[in-house]
CSV table of C-alpha atoms and ligand atoms in Angstrom, one decimal:
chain,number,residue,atom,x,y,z
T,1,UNK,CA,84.7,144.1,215.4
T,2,UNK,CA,87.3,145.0,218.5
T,3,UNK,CA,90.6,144.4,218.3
T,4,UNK,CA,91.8,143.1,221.7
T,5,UNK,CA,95.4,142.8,222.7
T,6,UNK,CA,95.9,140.2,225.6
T,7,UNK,CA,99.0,140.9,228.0
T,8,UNK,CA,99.2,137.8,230.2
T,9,UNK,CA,97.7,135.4,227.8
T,10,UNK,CA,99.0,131.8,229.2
T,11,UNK,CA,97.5,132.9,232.7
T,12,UNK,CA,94.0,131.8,233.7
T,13,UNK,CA,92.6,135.3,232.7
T,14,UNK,CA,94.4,135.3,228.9
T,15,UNK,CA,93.3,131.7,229.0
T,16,UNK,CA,89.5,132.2,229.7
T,17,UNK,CA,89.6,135.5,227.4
T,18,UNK,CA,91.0,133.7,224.7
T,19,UNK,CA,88.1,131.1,225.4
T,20,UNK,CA,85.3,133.7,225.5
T,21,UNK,CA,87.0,135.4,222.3
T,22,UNK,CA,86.7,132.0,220.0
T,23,UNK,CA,82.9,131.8,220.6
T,24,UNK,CA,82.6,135.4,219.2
T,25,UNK,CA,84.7,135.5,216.4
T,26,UNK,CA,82.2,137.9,214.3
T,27,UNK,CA,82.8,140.1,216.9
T,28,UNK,CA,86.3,140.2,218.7
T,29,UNK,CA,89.5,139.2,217.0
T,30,UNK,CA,93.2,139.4,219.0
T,31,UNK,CA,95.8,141.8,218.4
T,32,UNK,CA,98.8,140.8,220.3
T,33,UNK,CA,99.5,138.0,222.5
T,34,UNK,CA,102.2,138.2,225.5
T,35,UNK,CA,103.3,135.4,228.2
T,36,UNK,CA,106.3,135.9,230.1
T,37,UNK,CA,108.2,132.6,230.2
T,38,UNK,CA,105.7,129.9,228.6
T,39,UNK,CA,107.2,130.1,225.0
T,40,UNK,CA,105.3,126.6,223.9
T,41,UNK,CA,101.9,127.8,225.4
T,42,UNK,CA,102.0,131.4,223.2
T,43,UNK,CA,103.5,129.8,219.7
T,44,UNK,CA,100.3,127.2,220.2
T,45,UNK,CA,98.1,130.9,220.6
T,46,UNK,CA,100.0,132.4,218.2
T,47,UNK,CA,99.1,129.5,215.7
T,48,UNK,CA,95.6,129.7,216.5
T,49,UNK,CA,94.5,133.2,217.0
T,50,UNK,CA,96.9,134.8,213.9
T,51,UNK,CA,98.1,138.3,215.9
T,52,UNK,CA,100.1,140.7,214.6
T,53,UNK,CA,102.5,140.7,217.2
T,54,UNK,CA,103.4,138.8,220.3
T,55,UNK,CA,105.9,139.0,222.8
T,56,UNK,CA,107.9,136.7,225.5
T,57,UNK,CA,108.6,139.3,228.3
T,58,UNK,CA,110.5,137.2,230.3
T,59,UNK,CA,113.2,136.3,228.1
T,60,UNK,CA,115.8,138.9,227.5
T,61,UNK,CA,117.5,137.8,224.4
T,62,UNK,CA,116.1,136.1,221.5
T,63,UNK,CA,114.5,132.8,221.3
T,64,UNK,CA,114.0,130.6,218.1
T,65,UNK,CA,110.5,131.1,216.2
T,66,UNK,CA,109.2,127.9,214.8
T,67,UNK,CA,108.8,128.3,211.3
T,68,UNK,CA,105.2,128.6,210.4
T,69,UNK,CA,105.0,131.5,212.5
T,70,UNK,CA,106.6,133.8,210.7
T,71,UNK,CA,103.8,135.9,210.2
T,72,UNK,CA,103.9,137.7,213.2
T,73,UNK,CA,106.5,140.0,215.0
T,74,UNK,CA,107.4,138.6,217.8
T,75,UNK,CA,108.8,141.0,220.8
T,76,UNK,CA,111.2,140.1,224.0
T,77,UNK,CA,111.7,141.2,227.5
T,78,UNK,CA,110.1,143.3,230.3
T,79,UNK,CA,109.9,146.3,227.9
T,80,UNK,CA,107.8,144.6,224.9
T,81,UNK,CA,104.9,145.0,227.3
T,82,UNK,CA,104.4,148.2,227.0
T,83,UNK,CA,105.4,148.6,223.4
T,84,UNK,CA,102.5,146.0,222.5
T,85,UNK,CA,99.9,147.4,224.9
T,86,UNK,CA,100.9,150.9,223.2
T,87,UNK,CA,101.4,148.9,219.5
T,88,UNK,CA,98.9,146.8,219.3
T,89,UNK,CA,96.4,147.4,216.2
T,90,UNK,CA,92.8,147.4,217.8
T,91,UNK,CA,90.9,149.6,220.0
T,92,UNK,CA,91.8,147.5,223.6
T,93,UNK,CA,93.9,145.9,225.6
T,94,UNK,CA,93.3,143.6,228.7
T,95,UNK,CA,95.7,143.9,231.7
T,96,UNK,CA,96.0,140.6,232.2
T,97,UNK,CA,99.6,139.6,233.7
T,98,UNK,CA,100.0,139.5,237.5
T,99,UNK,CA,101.9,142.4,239.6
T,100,UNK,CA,103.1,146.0,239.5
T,101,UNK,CA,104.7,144.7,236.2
T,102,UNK,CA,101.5,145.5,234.5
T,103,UNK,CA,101.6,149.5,235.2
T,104,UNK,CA,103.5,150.5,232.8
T,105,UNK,CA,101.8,148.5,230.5
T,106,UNK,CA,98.6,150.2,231.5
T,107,UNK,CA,99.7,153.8,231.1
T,108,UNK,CA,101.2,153.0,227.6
T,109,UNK,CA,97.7,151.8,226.4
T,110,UNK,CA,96.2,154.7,227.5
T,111,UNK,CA,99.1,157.1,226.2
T,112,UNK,CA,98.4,155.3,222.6
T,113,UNK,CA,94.4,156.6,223.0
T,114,UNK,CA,93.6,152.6,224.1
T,115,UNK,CA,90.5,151.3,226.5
T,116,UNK,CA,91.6,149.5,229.1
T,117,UNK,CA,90.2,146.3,230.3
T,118,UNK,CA,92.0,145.3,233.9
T,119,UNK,CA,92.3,142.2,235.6
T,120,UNK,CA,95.9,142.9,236.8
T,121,UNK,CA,94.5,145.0,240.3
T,122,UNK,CA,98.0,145.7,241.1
T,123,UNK,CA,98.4,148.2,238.6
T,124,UNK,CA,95.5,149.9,240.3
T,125,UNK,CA,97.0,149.8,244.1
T,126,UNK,CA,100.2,150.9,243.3
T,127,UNK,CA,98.9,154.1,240.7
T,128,UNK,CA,96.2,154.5,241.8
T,129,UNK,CA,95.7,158.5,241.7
T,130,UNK,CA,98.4,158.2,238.2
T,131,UNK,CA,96.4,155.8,236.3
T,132,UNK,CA,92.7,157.5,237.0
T,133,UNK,CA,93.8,160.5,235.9
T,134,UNK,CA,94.7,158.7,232.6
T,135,UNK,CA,91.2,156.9,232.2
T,136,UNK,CA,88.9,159.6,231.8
T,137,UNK,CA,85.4,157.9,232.0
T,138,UNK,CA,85.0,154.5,229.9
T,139,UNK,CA,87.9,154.5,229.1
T,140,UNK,CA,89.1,151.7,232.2
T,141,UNK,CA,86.8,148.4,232.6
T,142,UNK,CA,87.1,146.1,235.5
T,143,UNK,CA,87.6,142.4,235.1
T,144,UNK,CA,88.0,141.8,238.6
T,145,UNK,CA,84.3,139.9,239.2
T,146,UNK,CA,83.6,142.2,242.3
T,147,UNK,CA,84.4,145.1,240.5
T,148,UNK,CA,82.5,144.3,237.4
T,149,UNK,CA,79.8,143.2,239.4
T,150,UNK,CA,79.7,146.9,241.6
T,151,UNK,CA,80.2,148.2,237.7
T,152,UNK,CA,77.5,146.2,236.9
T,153,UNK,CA,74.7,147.0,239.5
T,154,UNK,CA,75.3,150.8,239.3
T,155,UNK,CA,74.2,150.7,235.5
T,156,UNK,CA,70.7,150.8,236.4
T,157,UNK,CA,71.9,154.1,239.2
T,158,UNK,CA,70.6,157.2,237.0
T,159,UNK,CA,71.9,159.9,238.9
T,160,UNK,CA,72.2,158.3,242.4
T,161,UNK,CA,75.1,157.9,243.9
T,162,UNK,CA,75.5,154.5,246.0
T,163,UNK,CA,76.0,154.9,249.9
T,164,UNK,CA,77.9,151.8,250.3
T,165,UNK,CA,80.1,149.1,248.7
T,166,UNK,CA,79.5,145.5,249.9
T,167,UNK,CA,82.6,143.9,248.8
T,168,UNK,CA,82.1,140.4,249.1
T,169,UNK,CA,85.0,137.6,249.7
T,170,UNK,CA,85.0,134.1,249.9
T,171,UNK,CA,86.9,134.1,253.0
T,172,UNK,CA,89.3,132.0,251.1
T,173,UNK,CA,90.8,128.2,252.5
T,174,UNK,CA,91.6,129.6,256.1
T,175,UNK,CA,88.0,131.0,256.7
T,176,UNK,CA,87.3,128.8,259.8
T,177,UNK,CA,90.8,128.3,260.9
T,178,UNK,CA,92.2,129.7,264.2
T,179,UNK,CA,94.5,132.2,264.3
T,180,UNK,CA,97.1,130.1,265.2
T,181,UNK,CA,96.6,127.1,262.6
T,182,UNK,CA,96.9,130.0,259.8
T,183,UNK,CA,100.4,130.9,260.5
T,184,UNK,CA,101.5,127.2,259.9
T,185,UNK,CA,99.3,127.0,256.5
T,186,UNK,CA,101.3,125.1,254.1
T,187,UNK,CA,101.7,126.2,250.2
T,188,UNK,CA,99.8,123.2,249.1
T,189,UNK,CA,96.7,124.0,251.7
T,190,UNK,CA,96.8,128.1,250.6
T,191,UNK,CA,96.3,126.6,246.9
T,192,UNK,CA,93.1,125.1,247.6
T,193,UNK,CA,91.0,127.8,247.5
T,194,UNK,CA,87.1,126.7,248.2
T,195,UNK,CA,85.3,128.4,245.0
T,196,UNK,CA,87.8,129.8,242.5
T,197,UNK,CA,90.8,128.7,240.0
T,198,UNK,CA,92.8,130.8,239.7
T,199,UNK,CA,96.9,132.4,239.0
T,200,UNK,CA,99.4,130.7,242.2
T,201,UNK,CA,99.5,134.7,243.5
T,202,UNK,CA,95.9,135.7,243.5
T,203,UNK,CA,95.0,132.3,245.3
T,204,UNK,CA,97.9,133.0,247.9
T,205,UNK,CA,96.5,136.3,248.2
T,206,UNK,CA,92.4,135.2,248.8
T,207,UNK,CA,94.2,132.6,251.3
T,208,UNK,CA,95.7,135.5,253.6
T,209,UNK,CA,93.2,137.9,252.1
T,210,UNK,CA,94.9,140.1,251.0
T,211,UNK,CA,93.9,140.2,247.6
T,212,UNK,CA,90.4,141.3,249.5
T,213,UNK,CA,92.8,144.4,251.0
T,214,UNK,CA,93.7,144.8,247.1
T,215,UNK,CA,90.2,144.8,246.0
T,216,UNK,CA,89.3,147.6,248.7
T,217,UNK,CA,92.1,149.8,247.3
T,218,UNK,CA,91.0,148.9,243.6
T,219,UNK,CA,87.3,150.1,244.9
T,220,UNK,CA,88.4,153.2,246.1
T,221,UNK,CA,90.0,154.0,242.7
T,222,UNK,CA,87.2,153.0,240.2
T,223,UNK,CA,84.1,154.0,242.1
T,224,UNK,CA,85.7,157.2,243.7
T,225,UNK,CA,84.6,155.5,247.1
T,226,UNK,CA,85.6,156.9,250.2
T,227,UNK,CA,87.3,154.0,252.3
T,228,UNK,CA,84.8,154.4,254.5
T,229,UNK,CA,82.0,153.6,252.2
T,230,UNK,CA,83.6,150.3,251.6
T,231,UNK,CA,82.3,147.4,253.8
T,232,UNK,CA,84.0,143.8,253.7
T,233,UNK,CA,81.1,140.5,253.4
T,234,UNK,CA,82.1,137.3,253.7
T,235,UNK,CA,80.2,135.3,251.8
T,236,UNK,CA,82.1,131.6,251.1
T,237,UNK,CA,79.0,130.6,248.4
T,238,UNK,CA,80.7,133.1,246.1
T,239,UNK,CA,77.4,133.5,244.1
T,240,UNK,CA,76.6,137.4,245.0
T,241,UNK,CA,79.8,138.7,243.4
T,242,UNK,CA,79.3,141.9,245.3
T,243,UNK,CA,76.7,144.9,245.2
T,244,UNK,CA,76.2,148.5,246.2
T,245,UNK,CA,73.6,150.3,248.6
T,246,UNK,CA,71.5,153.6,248.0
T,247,UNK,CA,69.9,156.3,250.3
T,248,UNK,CA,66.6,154.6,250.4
T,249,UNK,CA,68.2,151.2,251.7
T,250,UNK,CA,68.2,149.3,248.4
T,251,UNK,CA,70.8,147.1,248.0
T,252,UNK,CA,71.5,146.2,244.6
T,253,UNK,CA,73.5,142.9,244.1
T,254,UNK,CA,74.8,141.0,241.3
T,255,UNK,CA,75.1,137.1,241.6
T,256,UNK,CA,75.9,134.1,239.3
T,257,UNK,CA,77.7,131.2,239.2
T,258,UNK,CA,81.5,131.7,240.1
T,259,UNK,CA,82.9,132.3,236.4
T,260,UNK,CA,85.1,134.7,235.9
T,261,UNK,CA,84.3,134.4,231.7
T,262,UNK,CA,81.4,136.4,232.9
T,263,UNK,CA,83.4,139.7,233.9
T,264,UNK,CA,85.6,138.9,231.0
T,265,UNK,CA,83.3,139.2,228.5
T,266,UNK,CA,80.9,141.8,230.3
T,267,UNK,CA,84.1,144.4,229.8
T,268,UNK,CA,85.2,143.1,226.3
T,269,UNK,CA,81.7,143.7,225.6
T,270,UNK,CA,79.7,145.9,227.5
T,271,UNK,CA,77.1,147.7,227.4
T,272,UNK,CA,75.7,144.2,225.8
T,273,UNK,CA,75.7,141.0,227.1
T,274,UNK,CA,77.0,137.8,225.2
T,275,UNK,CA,76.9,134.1,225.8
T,276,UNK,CA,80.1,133.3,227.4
T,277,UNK,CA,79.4,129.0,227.2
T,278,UNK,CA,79.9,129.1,230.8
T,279,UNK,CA,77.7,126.9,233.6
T,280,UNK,CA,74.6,128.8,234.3
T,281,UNK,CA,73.5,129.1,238.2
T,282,UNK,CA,70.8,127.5,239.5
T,283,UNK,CA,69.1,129.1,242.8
T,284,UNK,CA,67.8,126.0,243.7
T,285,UNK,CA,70.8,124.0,243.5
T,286,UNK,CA,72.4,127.0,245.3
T,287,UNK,CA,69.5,126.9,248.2
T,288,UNK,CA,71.1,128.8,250.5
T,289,UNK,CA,73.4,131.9,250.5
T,290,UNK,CA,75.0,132.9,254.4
T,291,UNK,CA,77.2,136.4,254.9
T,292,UNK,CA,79.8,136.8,258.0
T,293,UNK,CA,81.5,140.0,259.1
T,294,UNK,CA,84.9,139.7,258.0
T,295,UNK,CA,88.0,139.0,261.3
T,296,UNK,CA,90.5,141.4,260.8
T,297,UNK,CA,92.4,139.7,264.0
T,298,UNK,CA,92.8,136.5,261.9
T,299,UNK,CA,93.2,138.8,258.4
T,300,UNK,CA,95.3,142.1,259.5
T,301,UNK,CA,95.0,142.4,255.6
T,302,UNK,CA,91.8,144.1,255.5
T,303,UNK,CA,93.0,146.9,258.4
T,304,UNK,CA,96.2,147.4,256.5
T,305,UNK,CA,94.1,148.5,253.2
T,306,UNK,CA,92.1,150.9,255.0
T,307,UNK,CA,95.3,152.1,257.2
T,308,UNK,CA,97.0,152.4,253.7
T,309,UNK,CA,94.3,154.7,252.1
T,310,UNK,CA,94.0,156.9,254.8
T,311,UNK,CA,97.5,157.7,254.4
T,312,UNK,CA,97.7,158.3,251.1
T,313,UNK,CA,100.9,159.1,248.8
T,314,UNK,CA,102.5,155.8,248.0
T,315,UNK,CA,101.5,153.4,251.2
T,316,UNK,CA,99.1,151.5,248.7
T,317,UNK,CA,101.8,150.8,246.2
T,318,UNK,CA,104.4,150.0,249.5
T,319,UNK,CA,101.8,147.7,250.6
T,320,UNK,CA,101.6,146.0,246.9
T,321,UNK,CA,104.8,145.8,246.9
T,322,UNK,CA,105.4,144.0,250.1
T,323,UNK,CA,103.0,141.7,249.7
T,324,UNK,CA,104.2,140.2,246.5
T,325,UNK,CA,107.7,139.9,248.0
T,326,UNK,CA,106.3,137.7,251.0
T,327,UNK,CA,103.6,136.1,248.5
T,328,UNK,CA,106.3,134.7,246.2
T,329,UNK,CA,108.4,133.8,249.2
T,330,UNK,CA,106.0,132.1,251.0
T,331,UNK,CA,105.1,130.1,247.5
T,332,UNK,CA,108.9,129.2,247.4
T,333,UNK,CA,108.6,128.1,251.0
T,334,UNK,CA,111.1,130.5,252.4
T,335,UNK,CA,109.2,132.0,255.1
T,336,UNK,CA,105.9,130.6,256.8
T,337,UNK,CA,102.2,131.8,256.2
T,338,UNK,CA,101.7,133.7,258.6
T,339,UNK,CA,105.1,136.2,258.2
T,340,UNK,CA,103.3,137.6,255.2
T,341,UNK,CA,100.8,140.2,257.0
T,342,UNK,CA,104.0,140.9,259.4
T,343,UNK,CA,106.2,141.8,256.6
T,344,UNK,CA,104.0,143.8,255.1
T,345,UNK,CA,103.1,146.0,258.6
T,346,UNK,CA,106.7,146.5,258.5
T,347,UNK,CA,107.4,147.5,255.5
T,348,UNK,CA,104.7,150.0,255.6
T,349,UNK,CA,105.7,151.2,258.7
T,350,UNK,CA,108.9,152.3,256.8
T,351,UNK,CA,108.1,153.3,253.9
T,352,UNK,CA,104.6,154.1,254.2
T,353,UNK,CA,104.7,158.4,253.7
T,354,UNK,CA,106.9,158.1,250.7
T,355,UNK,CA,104.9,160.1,247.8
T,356,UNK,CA,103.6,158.8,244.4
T,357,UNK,CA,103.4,162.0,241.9
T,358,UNK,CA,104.5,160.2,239.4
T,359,UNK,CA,105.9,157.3,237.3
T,360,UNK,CA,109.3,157.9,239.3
T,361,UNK,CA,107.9,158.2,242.6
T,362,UNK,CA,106.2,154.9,242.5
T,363,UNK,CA,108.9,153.0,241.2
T,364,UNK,CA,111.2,154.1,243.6
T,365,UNK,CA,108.4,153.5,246.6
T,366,UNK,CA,107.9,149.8,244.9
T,367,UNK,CA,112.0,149.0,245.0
T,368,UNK,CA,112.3,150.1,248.3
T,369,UNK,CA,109.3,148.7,249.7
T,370,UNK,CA,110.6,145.4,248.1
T,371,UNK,CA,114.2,145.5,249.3
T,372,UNK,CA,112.9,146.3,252.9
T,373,UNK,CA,110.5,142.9,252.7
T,374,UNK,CA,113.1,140.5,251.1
T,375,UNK,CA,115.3,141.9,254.5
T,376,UNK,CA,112.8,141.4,256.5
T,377,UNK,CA,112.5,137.2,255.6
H,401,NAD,P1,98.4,133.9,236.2
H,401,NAD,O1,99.6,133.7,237.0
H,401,NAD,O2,97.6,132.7,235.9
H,401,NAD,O3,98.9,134.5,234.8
H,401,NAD,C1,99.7,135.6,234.7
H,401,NAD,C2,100.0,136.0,233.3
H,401,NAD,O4,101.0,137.1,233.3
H,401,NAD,C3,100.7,134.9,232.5
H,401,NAD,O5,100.4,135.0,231.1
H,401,NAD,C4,102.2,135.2,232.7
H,401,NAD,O6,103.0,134.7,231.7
H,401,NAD,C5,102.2,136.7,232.7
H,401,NAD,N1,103.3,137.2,233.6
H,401,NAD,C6,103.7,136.8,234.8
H,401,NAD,N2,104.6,137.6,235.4
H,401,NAD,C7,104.8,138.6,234.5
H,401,NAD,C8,105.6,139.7,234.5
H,401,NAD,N3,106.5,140.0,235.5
H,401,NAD,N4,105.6,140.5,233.4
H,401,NAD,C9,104.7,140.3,232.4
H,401,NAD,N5,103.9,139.2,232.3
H,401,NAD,C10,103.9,138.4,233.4
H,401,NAD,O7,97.6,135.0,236.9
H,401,NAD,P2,96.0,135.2,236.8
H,401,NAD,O8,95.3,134.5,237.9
H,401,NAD,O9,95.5,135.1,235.4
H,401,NAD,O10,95.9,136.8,237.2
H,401,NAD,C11,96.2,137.8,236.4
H,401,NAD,C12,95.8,139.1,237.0
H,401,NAD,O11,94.3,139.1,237.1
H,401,NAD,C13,96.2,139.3,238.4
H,401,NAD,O12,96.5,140.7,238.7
H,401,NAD,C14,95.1,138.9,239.3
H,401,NAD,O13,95.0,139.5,240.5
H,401,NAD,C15,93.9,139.3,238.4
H,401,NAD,N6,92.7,138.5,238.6
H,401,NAD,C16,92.7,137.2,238.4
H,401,NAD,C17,91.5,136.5,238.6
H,401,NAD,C18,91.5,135.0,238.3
H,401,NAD,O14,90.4,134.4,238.4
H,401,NAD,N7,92.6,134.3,237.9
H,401,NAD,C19,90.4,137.1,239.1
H,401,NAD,C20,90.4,138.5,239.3
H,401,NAD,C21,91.6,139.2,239.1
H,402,MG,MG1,88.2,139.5,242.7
């Protein structure tokens, strides 16, 4: 039996975990439960699922406990994350909020001795260099589908180290728009992304791809890729979820029906394989799978990832930073689609060289980076 603590569990990760959890209840059981505002949608988890503690981390204060509850210890506001990821009875904990928020989080787990399963990719582009040096090996799983699928096709390596990483991307709503039509995208048309249903920020993010840009940095980190090594495939089926390439030419791929209950469950229970009760994919319905080379004139996303790396020091956590600033603003209809790539060239052009050592360092990178975005709208 593992003990799994969920932080983020009334998003569509903590959802689908939960989900994936209740068909296995001989094997997984949950620990701790934390949403940040949705107080009805945890006390309904906390009912069902029984964990020792929860937490609402976007209430500072205290908020009535309905009765029956009383069972568990209930936590509030930004700091009870990272007292239940470090808390939390059980052996792991899945990053599963959205933003930088979840960092701290992460580095708790892993100071209280916990395995890591992340969703929240955030954490990873901002600390990169901090949090690997916490996770010696097995000791971080990806959730990310593209990640878990590059995880998943180097099991079978042995010794060989892969050439290349063929990150592949929907190409999200705004694949074949022009240039110009993307800039005037409205909230409603970002939201509709082709293949996948997901959190409001994440489908913002695949619309102006820059949650691609975030998946190259998260890459980098976990497979100790060189950014060079990583190569952008559109591929708007969404059924090869990515895969990696070896001296002799081989390319290795993973593919399945677009379910993220698969990568869920693959971490929570690797090295086996369990049912997850999702939709199975069938080739023949699929028929045909295409791949495009990715435009980095309509997506300056993708450049700015690379242009980050290269640079180093905290310009990956600047560019995180940025982007959520114009994400949520553009989601609050305060400045149009296409200001969010400008906002975050500018912002990095600032504060790009600032260093990230440490804890400190990136915070102070991430608040500056965020003050120089909100006075650039
Ligand atoms: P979501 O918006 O649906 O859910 C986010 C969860 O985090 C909710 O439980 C919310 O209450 C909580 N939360 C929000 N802000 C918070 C804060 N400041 N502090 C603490 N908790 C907070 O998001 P999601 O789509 O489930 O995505 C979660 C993470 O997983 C993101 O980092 C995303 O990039 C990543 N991810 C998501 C998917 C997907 O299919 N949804 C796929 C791959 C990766
Ligand atoms: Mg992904």
């Amino acid at each position: 039996m593992r003990g799994i603590a969920i932080l983020g569990s009334t998003g569509s990760i903590g959802k689908q975990a939960i989900e994936v959890i209740a068909l296995h209840p001989d094997r997984f059981f949950v620990t701790a439960l934390t949403a940040h505002k949705n107080a009805a949608l945890l006390f309904e988890q906390v009912r069902a699922l029984r964990p020792a503690l929860a937490a609402l981390t976007g209430v500072e204060g205290e908020v009535k406990i309905p009765e029956d509850l009383g069972f568990c210890e209930f936590r509030f506001g930004r700091k009870a994350l990272e007292d239940i990821a470090a808390q939390a009875p059980g052996q792991d904990v899945l990053a599963a909020v959205v933003g930088v928020a979840g960092l701290k989080a992460v580095m708790a787990a892993r100071k209280a001795g916990k395995r890591v399963l992340l969703a929240n990719k955030e954490t990873l582009v901002a600390g990169g260099e901090m949090v690997m040096n916490a996770c010696p090996e097995g000791t971080l799983l990806p959730v990310d589908s593209e990640h878990s699928a590059i995880f998943q096709c180097l099991q079978g390596a042995g010794p060989n180290r892969f050439e290349q990483i063929l990150l592949t991307a929907s190409g999200g709503p705004f694949r074949t728009w022009d240039k110009e039509k993307i800039k005037s995208a409205t909230v409603a048309q970002a939201l509709g992304h082709p293949t996948w249903s997901m959190g409001a920020k994440i489908t913002v993010d695949s619309a102006s791809m820059f949650n691609k840009a975030l998946e190259i940095i998260e890459a980098k980190w976990l497979f100790h890729a060189r950014p060079e090594q990583i190569q952008v495939v559109v591929h708007p089926q969404s059924i090869v979820h990515s895969a990696v390439k070896f001296r002799d030419g081989a390319v290795i791929a993973q593919l399945g029906a677009p379910d993220m209950k698969v990568p869920i469950l693959y971490a929570m229970s690797y090295p086996e394989r369990l049912k997850t009760g999702g939709r199975e994919m069938d080739l023949f319905q699929v028929g045909t799978l295409t791949f495009e080379k990715p435009d980095e004139e309509k997506f300056p996303a993708l450049r700015m990832a690379y242009e980050a790396l290269r640079q180093g020091g905290a310009a990956c956590c600047v560019l995180n930073a940025a982007n959520e600033e114009a994400c949520y603003a553009f989601l609050k209809e305060k400045i149009p689609f296409g200001r969010i790539p400008q906002i975050v060239a500018d912002t990095l052009q600032k504060h790009g060289s600032l260093p990230a050592k440490n804890l400190s360092d990136i915070d102070r990178a991430d608040a500056l980076a965020r003050e120089t975005a909100r006075s650039l709208m």
